[in-house]
Short mmCIF file of C-alpha atoms in Angstrom, two decimals:
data_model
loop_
_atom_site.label_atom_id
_atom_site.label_comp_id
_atom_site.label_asym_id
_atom_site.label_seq_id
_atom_site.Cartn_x
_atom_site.Cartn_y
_atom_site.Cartn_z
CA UNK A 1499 -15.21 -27.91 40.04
CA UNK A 1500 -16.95 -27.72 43.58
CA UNK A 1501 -20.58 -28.31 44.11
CA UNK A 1502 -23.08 -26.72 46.73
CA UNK A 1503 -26.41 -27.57 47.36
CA UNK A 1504 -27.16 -24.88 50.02
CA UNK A 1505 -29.40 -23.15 47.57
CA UNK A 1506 -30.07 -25.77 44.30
CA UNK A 1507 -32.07 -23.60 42.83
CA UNK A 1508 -29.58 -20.37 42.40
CA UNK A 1509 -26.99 -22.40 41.78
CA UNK A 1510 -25.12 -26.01 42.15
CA UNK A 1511 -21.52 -24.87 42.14
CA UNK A 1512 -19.61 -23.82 45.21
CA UNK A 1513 -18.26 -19.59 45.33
CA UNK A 1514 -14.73 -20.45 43.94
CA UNK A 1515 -16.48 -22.22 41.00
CA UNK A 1516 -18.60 -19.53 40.67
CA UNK A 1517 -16.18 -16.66 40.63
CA UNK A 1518 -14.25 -18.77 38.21
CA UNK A 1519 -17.05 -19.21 35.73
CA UNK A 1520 -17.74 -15.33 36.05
CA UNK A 1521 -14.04 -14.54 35.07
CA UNK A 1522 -14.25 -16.97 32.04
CA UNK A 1523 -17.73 -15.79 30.45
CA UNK A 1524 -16.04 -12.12 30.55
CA UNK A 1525 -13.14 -12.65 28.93
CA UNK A 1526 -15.05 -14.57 26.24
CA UNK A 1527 -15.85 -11.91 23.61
CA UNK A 1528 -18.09 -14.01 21.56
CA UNK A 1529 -16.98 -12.41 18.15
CA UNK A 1530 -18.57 -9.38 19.15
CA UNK A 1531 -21.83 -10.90 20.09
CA UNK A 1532 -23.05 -10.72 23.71
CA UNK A 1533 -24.63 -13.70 25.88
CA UNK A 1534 -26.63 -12.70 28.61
CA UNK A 1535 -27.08 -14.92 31.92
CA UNK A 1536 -30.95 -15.07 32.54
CA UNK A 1537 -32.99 -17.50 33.49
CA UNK A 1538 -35.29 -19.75 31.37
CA UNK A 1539 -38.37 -18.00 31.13
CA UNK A 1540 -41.92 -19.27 32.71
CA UNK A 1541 -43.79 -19.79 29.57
CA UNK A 1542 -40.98 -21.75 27.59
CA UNK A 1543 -40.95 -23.95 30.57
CA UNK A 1544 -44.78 -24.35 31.02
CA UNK A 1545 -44.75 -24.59 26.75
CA UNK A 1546 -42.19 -27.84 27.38
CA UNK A 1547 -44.39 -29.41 29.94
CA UNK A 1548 -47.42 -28.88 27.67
CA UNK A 1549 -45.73 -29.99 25.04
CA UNK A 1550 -44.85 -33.72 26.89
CA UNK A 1551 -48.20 -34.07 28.24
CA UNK A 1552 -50.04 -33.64 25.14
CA UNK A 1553 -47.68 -36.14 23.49
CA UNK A 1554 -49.06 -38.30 25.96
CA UNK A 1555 -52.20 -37.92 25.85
CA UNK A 1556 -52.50 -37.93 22.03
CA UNK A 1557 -50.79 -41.15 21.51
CA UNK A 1558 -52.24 -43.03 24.37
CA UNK A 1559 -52.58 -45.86 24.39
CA UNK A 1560 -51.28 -46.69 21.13
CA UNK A 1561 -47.83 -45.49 21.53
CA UNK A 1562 -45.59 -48.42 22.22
CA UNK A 1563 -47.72 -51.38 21.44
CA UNK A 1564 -46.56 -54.66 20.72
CA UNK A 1565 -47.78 -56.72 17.74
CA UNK A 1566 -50.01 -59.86 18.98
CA UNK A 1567 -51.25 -62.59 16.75
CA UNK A 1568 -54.58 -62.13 17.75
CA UNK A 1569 -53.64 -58.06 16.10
CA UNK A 1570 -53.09 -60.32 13.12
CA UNK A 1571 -55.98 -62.79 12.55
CA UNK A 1572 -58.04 -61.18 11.11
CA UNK A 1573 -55.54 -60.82 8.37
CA UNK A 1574 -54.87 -64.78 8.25
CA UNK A 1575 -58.22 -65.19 8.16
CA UNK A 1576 -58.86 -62.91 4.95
CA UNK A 1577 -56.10 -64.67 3.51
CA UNK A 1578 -58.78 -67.86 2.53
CA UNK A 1579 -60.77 -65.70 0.29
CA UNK A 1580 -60.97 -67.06 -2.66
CA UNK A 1581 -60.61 -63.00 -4.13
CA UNK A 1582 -57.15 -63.13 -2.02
CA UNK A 1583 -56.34 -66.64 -3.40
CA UNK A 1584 -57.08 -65.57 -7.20
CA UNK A 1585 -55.37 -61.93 -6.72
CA UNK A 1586 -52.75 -60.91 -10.01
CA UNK A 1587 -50.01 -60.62 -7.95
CA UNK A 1588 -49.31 -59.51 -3.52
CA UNK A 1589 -50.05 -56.00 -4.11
CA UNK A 1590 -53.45 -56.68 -5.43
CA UNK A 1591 -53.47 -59.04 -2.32
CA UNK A 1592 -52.42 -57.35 0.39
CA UNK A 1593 -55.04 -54.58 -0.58
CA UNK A 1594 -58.00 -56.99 -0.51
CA UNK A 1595 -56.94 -58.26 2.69
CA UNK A 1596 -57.16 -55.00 4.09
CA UNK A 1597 -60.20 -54.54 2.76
CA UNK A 1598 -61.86 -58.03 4.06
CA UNK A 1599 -60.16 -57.03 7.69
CA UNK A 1600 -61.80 -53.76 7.87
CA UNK A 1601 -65.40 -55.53 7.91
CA UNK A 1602 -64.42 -57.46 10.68
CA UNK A 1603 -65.94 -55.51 13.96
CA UNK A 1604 -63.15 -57.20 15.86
CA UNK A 1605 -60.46 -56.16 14.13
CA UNK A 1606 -58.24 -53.09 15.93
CA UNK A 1607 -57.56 -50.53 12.93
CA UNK A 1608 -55.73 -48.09 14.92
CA UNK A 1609 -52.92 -50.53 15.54
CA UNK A 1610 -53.26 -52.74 11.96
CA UNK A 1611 -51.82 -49.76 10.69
CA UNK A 1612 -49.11 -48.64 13.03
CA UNK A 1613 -48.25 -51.96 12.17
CA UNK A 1614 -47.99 -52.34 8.50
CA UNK A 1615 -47.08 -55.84 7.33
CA UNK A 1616 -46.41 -57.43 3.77
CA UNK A 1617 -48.04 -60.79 2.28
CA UNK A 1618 -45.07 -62.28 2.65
CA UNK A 1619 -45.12 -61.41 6.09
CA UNK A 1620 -48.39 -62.86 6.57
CA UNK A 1621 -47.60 -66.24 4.89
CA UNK A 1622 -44.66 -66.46 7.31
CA UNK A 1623 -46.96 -65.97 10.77
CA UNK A 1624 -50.02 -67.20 10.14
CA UNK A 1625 -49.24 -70.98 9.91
CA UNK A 1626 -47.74 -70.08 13.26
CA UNK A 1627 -51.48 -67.97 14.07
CA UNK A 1628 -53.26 -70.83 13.00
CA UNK A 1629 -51.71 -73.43 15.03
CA UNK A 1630 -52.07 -71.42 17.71
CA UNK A 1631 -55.85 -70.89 17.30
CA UNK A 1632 -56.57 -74.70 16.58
CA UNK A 1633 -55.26 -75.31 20.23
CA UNK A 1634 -57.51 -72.40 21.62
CA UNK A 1635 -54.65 -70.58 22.87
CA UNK A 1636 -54.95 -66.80 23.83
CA UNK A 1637 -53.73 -65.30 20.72
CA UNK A 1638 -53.09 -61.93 22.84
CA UNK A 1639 -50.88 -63.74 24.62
CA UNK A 1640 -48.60 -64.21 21.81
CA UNK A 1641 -45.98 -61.52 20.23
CA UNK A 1642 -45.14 -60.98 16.60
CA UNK A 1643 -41.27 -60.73 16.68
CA UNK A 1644 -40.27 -60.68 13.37
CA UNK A 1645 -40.71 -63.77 12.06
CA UNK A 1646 -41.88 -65.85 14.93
CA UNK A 1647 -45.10 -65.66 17.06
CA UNK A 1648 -43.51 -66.27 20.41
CA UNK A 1649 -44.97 -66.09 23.85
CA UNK A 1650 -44.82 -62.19 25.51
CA UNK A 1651 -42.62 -61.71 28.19
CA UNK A 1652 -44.85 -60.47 30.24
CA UNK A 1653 -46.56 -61.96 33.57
CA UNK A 1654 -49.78 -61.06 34.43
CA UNK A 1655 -52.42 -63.20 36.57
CA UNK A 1656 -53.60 -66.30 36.50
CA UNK A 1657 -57.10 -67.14 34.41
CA UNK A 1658 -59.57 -69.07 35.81
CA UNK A 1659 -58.40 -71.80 33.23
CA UNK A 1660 -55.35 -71.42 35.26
CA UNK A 1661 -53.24 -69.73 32.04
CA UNK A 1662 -50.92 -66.99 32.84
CA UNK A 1663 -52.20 -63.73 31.52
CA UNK A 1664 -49.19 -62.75 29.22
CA UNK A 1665 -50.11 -59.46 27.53
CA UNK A 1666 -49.07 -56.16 27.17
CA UNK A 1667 -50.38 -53.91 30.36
CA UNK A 1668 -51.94 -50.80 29.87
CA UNK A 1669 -49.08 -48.75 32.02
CA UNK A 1670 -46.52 -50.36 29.99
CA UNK A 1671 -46.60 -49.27 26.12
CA UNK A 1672 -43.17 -47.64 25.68
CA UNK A 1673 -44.44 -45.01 28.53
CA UNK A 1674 -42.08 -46.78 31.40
CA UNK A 1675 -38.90 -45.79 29.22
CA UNK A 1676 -39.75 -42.84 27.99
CA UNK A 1677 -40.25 -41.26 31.47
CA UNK A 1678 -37.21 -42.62 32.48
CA UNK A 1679 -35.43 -40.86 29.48
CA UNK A 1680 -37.50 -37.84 30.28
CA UNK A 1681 -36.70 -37.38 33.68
CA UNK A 1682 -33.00 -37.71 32.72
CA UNK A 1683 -32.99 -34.73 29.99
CA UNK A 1684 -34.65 -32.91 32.29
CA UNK A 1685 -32.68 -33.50 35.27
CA UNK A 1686 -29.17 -33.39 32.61
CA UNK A 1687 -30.69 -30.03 31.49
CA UNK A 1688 -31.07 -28.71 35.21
CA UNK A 1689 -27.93 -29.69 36.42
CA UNK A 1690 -26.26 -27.59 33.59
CA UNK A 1691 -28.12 -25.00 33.89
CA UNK A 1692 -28.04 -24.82 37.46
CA UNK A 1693 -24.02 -25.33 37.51
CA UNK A 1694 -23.80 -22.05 35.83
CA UNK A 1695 -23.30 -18.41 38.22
CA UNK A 1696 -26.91 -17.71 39.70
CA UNK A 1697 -28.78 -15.54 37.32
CA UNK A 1698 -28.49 -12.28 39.78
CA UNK A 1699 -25.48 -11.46 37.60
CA UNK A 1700 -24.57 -10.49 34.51
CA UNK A 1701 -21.72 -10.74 32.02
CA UNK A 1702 -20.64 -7.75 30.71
CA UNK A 1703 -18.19 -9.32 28.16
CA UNK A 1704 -14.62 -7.72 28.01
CA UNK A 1705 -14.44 -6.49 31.46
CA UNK A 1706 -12.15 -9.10 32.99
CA UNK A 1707 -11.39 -8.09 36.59
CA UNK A 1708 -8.19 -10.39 37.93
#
């Protein structure tokens, strides 16, 4: 199966590829049901690029985010309420300490609950929180993996203190792979498109000329 890329966008395959494809698509008869050769009209294309960037733009910057244990104090820290302490059972728990957490003005909302956690989730990290906080680290720096509170993988620059900034950059919430997985369906869906005979033509099913 040839390729030309005289003219990419009529078509990627060379004339013997092309006549070949044409002889195929006529003999197949499709059960009596015809498949014409046209191209993918304007607005379904425009209505798939609209469709990407608004999925962007609604989820940013959420989309993607990693888990820090400063995301999580301010549940640790509800967990010392003495309502949370004397609760019937975690349910009863859990629900307090999302109460307590909303009331805190630094607490990020948005992401406590793309990131929905149990108490025995919380009694796992936040010994590992706390220690963390009673050496004044940077809690952002830190990632919730499971359950461990390990330091990101990420490299940033360097703090006055001289502390690497490790968190999460803006650019960099799940975006970087999902435009590379983008521009491969697109480019996949091109390429077989394109590999087809150039639209100017159409099948007229049953009329095989050999």
């Amino acid at each position: 199966m040839g390729w030309s890329f005289k003219d990419p966008l009529v078509t990627l395959s060379d004339d013997e590829t092309t006549e070949k494809n044409k002889r195929l698509w006529e003999r197949e008869l499709l059960g009596g049901l015809t498949e014409d050769n046209n191209p993918v009209p304007v607005p379904v294309v425009w209505l798939v690029l609209l469709t990407v960037v608004t999925a962007f733009l609604v989820t940013f910057p959420l989309w993607g985010q990693r888990p820090t244990a400063k995301l999580f104090l301010p549940y640790v820290e509800a967990m010392q309420n003495p309502e949370v302490l004397n609760a019937k059972n975690d349910d009863e728990a859990l629900k307090l300490v999302e109460k307590i957490a909303k009331q805190d003005p630094n607490a990020n909302q948005a992401l406590l609950e793309r990131h929905p956690v149990s108490m025995d989730d919380l009694r796992i990290v936040a010994p590992q929180i706390e220690a963390l906080k009673a050496h004044n680290a940077h809690l952002g720096d830190y990632t919730v993996v499971g359950p461990n509170v390990v330091l990101a993988n990420f490299e940033g620059n360097y703090r006055p203190d001289g502390s690497r900034i490790r968190q999460q950059p803006w650019w960099d919430k799940g975006y970087t792979i999902d435009l590379f997985y983008l521009s491969y369906f697109f480019l996949a869906v091109f390429l077989m498109i394109k590999r087809l005979p150039p639209t100017s033509w159409q099948p007229r099913h049953g009329h095989v000329e050999e």
